[in-house]
Short mmCIF file of C-alpha atoms in Angstrom, two decimals:
data_model
loop_
_atom_site.label_atom_id
_atom_site.label_comp_id
_atom_site.label_asym_id
_atom_site.label_seq_id
_atom_site.Cartn_x
_atom_site.Cartn_y
_atom_site.Cartn_z
CA MET A 1 92.99 102.28 110.40
CA ARG A 2 94.03 103.86 107.11
CA LEU A 3 97.09 101.69 106.36
CA SER A 4 98.58 98.41 107.57
CA VAL A 5 102.09 97.38 106.55
CA VAL A 6 102.89 93.66 106.79
CA VAL A 7 106.56 92.68 107.13
CA PRO A 8 107.18 88.94 106.61
CA SER A 9 110.41 88.09 108.42
CA TYR A 10 112.73 85.12 108.77
CA ARG A 11 115.83 85.33 110.98
CA GLU A 12 115.68 89.12 111.00
CA ALA A 13 116.33 89.78 114.71
CA GLY A 14 119.36 91.89 113.83
CA ARG A 15 117.47 94.42 111.70
CA ILE A 16 113.73 94.15 112.33
CA GLY A 17 113.97 96.86 115.00
CA GLU A 18 115.51 99.31 112.55
CA THR A 19 112.93 98.29 109.92
CA VAL A 20 110.02 99.05 112.26
CA ALA A 21 111.59 102.38 113.31
CA THR A 22 112.18 103.41 109.68
CA LEU A 23 108.62 102.56 108.71
CA ARG A 24 107.33 104.62 111.65
CA THR A 25 109.37 107.64 110.60
CA VAL A 26 108.63 107.51 106.89
CA LEU A 27 104.92 106.82 107.35
CA ALA A 28 104.41 109.45 110.06
CA PRO A 29 102.21 111.62 107.75
CA VAL A 30 99.81 108.69 107.35
CA HIS A 31 99.95 108.00 111.09
CA ASP A 32 98.82 111.59 111.68
CA ASP A 33 96.09 111.35 109.05
CA GLY A 34 94.18 108.11 109.47
CA GLY A 35 96.63 105.86 111.27
CA VAL A 36 99.35 103.32 110.45
CA GLU A 37 99.65 99.78 111.77
CA ILE A 38 102.86 97.74 111.46
CA VAL A 39 102.44 93.96 111.45
CA VAL A 40 105.54 91.78 111.81
CA VAL A 41 105.22 88.09 110.98
CA ASP A 42 108.00 85.87 112.30
CA ASP A 43 108.09 82.90 109.93
CA GLY A 44 109.52 80.31 112.32
CA SER A 45 112.79 82.08 113.12
CA ASP A 46 115.18 80.70 115.72
CA ASP A 47 116.91 83.99 116.54
CA GLY A 48 114.28 85.97 118.46
CA THR A 49 112.83 87.90 115.53
CA ALA A 50 109.35 88.02 117.11
CA ALA A 51 110.70 89.38 120.40
CA ALA A 52 112.78 91.97 118.55
CA GLY A 53 109.68 93.06 116.63
CA ARG A 54 107.71 93.47 119.85
CA ASP A 55 110.57 95.36 121.50
CA ALA A 56 110.70 97.71 118.49
CA GLY A 57 107.04 98.59 118.93
CA ALA A 58 105.34 96.69 116.12
CA ASP A 59 101.58 96.97 116.60
CA VAL A 60 100.95 93.30 115.85
CA VAL A 61 103.42 90.41 115.94
CA VAL A 62 102.42 87.05 114.50
CA GLU A 63 104.75 84.19 115.37
CA PHE A 64 104.92 80.83 113.56
CA PRO A 65 106.45 77.89 115.47
CA VAL A 66 107.99 76.57 112.24
CA ASN A 67 108.94 78.07 108.88
CA LYS A 68 105.98 78.04 106.49
CA GLY A 69 107.08 80.36 103.70
CA LYS A 70 106.57 83.93 102.55
CA GLY A 71 103.06 83.30 101.25
CA ALA A 72 101.86 81.84 104.54
CA ALA A 73 103.50 84.72 106.44
CA VAL A 74 101.95 87.45 104.27
CA ARG A 75 98.57 85.73 104.39
CA ALA A 76 98.65 85.56 108.20
CA GLY A 77 99.81 89.16 108.43
CA ILE A 78 97.04 90.48 106.21
CA ARG A 79 94.44 88.50 108.15
CA ALA A 80 95.75 90.02 111.39
CA ALA A 81 95.79 93.56 109.94
CA SER A 82 92.99 96.10 110.28
CA GLY A 83 93.90 98.71 107.64
CA ALA A 84 91.60 99.87 104.85
CA VAL A 85 94.70 99.48 102.66
CA VAL A 86 97.19 96.68 103.32
CA ALA A 87 100.73 96.77 101.96
CA PHE A 88 103.56 94.32 102.36
CA THR A 89 107.28 94.84 101.97
CA ASP A 90 110.52 92.96 102.61
CA ALA A 91 112.13 93.11 106.04
CA ASP A 92 115.42 94.36 104.58
CA LEU A 93 113.61 97.37 103.05
CA SER A 94 115.11 96.72 99.64
CA TYR A 95 112.37 99.06 98.43
CA PRO A 96 112.77 102.36 100.35
CA PRO A 97 109.52 102.65 102.31
CA GLN A 98 108.55 106.15 101.19
CA GLN A 99 107.32 104.35 98.08
CA ILE A 100 104.51 102.84 100.14
CA LEU A 101 102.95 106.30 100.10
CA GLY A 102 102.63 106.12 96.31
CA LEU A 103 101.01 102.69 96.46
CA LEU A 104 98.61 103.90 99.14
CA GLU A 105 97.59 106.81 96.90
CA GLU A 106 96.96 104.48 93.94
CA VAL A 107 94.68 102.23 95.97
CA GLU A 108 92.85 105.13 97.61
CA GLN A 109 92.22 106.56 94.14
CA GLY A 110 90.42 103.40 93.06
CA ALA A 111 92.90 100.64 92.25
CA ASP A 112 92.27 97.24 93.83
CA ALA A 113 96.03 96.64 93.89
CA ALA A 114 99.23 98.60 93.31
CA VAL A 115 102.38 96.59 92.63
CA GLY A 116 105.98 97.60 92.12
CA ASP A 117 107.42 97.09 88.64
CA ARG A 118 111.22 97.00 88.44
CA ARG A 119 111.02 96.95 84.64
CA HIS A 120 109.06 100.20 84.41
CA PRO A 121 110.93 102.89 82.42
CA ASP A 122 110.91 105.15 85.51
CA SER A 123 112.25 102.49 87.88
CA PHE A 124 115.91 102.37 88.86
CA ALA A 125 118.27 100.29 90.97
CA VAL A 126 120.48 102.01 93.53
CA THR A 127 122.72 98.93 93.44
CA ASP A 128 122.74 96.44 90.60
CA PRO A 129 121.51 92.88 91.22
CA SER A 130 123.92 89.99 90.93
CA TRP A 131 123.99 88.20 87.58
CA LEU A 132 122.39 85.18 89.27
CA ARG A 133 119.45 87.19 90.56
CA ARG A 134 119.05 88.92 87.21
CA ALA A 135 118.99 85.56 85.44
CA GLY A 136 116.54 84.19 88.00
CA SER A 137 114.14 87.10 87.51
CA ARG A 138 114.22 86.64 83.75
CA ALA A 139 113.61 82.91 84.12
CA VAL A 140 110.59 83.50 86.37
CA ALA A 141 109.16 86.00 83.88
CA ALA A 142 109.68 83.53 81.03
CA VAL A 143 107.91 80.73 82.91
CA CYS A 144 105.03 83.09 83.71
CA ARG A 145 104.62 83.85 80.03
CA MET A 146 104.88 80.20 79.05
CA LEU A 147 102.25 79.14 81.61
CA ARG A 148 100.08 82.21 80.93
CA LEU A 149 100.14 83.29 84.57
CA GLY A 150 99.43 86.96 84.34
CA ARG A 151 99.57 90.06 82.20
CA GLY A 152 103.24 90.88 82.49
CA HIS A 153 103.33 92.08 86.10
CA ASP A 154 106.65 92.05 87.96
CA THR A 155 105.46 89.28 90.25
CA GLN A 156 108.59 89.03 92.40
CA CYS A 157 108.83 92.70 93.31
CA GLY A 158 108.55 92.75 97.09
CA LEU A 159 106.37 95.84 97.33
CA LYS A 160 102.61 95.53 96.90
CA ALA A 161 99.43 97.09 98.30
CA PHE A 162 95.77 96.07 98.18
CA SER A 163 92.43 97.41 99.25
CA ARG A 164 90.95 95.55 102.21
CA GLU A 165 88.17 94.09 100.02
CA ALA A 166 90.58 92.92 97.29
CA ALA A 167 92.99 91.43 99.82
CA GLY A 168 90.16 89.41 101.36
CA GLU A 169 89.07 88.01 98.00
CA LEU A 170 92.61 87.10 97.02
CA LEU A 171 93.47 85.42 100.31
CA ASP A 172 90.28 83.37 100.24
CA ALA A 173 91.28 82.00 96.82
CA SER A 174 95.05 81.58 97.29
CA VAL A 175 96.73 78.37 98.45
CA ILE A 176 100.46 78.78 97.73
CA ASP A 177 102.60 79.24 100.85
CA ARG A 178 106.06 79.95 99.46
CA PHE A 179 107.63 82.29 96.90
CA ALA A 180 105.13 81.61 94.10
CA PHE A 181 102.53 83.20 96.37
CA ASP A 182 103.15 86.52 94.59
CA VAL A 183 102.63 84.89 91.19
CA GLU A 184 99.39 83.32 92.37
CA LEU A 185 98.19 86.57 93.94
CA LEU A 186 98.57 88.60 90.74
CA PHE A 187 97.26 85.77 88.57
CA LEU A 188 94.13 85.74 90.73
CA ALA A 189 93.86 89.54 90.64
CA ASP A 190 93.79 89.45 86.84
CA ARG A 191 91.47 86.42 86.78
CA LEU A 192 89.03 88.17 89.11
CA GLY A 193 89.07 91.32 86.97
CA MET A 194 90.70 93.54 89.57
CA ARG A 195 92.20 96.91 88.71
CA VAL A 196 95.95 96.45 89.13
CA ARG A 197 98.32 99.42 88.80
CA ASP A 198 101.98 98.72 87.99
CA VAL A 199 104.10 101.49 89.50
CA PRO A 200 107.81 102.37 89.12
CA VAL A 201 110.08 101.62 92.07
CA GLU A 202 113.51 102.34 93.43
CA VAL A 203 115.28 99.18 94.59
CA VAL A 204 118.40 98.56 96.66
CA ASN A 205 119.64 95.07 95.82
CA ARG A 206 120.99 93.62 99.06
CA ARG A 207 123.98 91.30 98.88
CA VAL A 208 122.81 89.36 101.96
CA SER A 209 119.45 87.60 101.69
CA SER A 210 117.62 84.58 103.06
CA VAL A 211 116.62 83.66 99.48
CA ARG A 212 118.51 80.70 98.01
CA VAL A 213 118.31 81.50 94.32
CA ALA A 214 118.82 77.99 92.93
CA SER A 215 116.73 75.83 95.30
CA ASP A 216 114.05 78.44 96.01
CA GLY A 217 113.86 79.20 92.29
CA TRP A 218 113.19 75.56 91.47
CA ASP A 219 110.46 75.36 94.15
CA LEU A 220 108.94 78.54 92.73
CA VAL A 221 108.74 77.05 89.24
CA LEU A 222 107.11 73.87 90.55
CA ASP A 223 104.51 75.93 92.38
CA MET A 224 103.87 77.95 89.21
CA VAL A 225 103.10 74.70 87.40
CA ARG A 226 100.68 73.84 90.22
CA ILE A 227 98.96 77.20 89.78
CA ARG A 228 98.43 76.54 86.07
CA ALA A 229 97.14 73.03 86.86
CA ARG A 230 94.66 74.36 89.42
CA ALA A 231 93.45 76.95 86.92
CA MET A 232 92.96 74.31 84.21
CA LEU A 233 90.98 72.16 86.66
CA GLY A 234 88.72 75.09 87.55
CA ARG A 235 89.85 75.29 91.17
CA TYR A 236 90.22 79.07 91.17
CA PRO A 237 87.23 81.42 91.09
CA ARG A 238 86.53 83.85 88.25
CA GLY A 239 85.25 87.40 88.61
CA ASP A 240 83.11 89.77 86.64
CA ARG A 241 84.59 93.11 87.64
#
């Protein structure tokens, strides 16, 4: 399989069908040239998200009995996927999925990972984020710098792709289950010496989201401190790429 797309989902029964259908349509050229696999992970929803994903024709549906967090969902989805390149994106398609094609190209041309960067000069927002989300993103970036957790990547951009080999290495080393999973993933990619490409993105900032900015933001910061502590204690591997 050329490409797998993992869609972590929580209480998305109302739109996961449309998400799967849109991904099928947009990624049809890849389907015709190597194959596309869509993996839906229901992160403990109570609204029938898993059933809706199956009804929509997702190739693989992983269902958690309880909510475990985005990191756990993405990790399970990647492990269940069979693509040579594995991407993941948000269920609300805040990042129009044609952009997955660009990430796929970057990885197939030699990058270990391709990640969206909302701060790239060529990126733009179709709708502006709320002031609270904007402040939250800046706060996360500031904490990343303070804790030295990366090389300036836009960690919370919900559009990323990895080669199968890189994804396996990163998942074996990662332990964070919730929103700081993305921070940990890119911290590990840099630590292991992987080739990470930051690419411009178009983003549609949705007004309705399952993210609770204040409480989830605090949990994210606590997990970022745990990542730094694990690194200082030598509990993450190093690479020589």
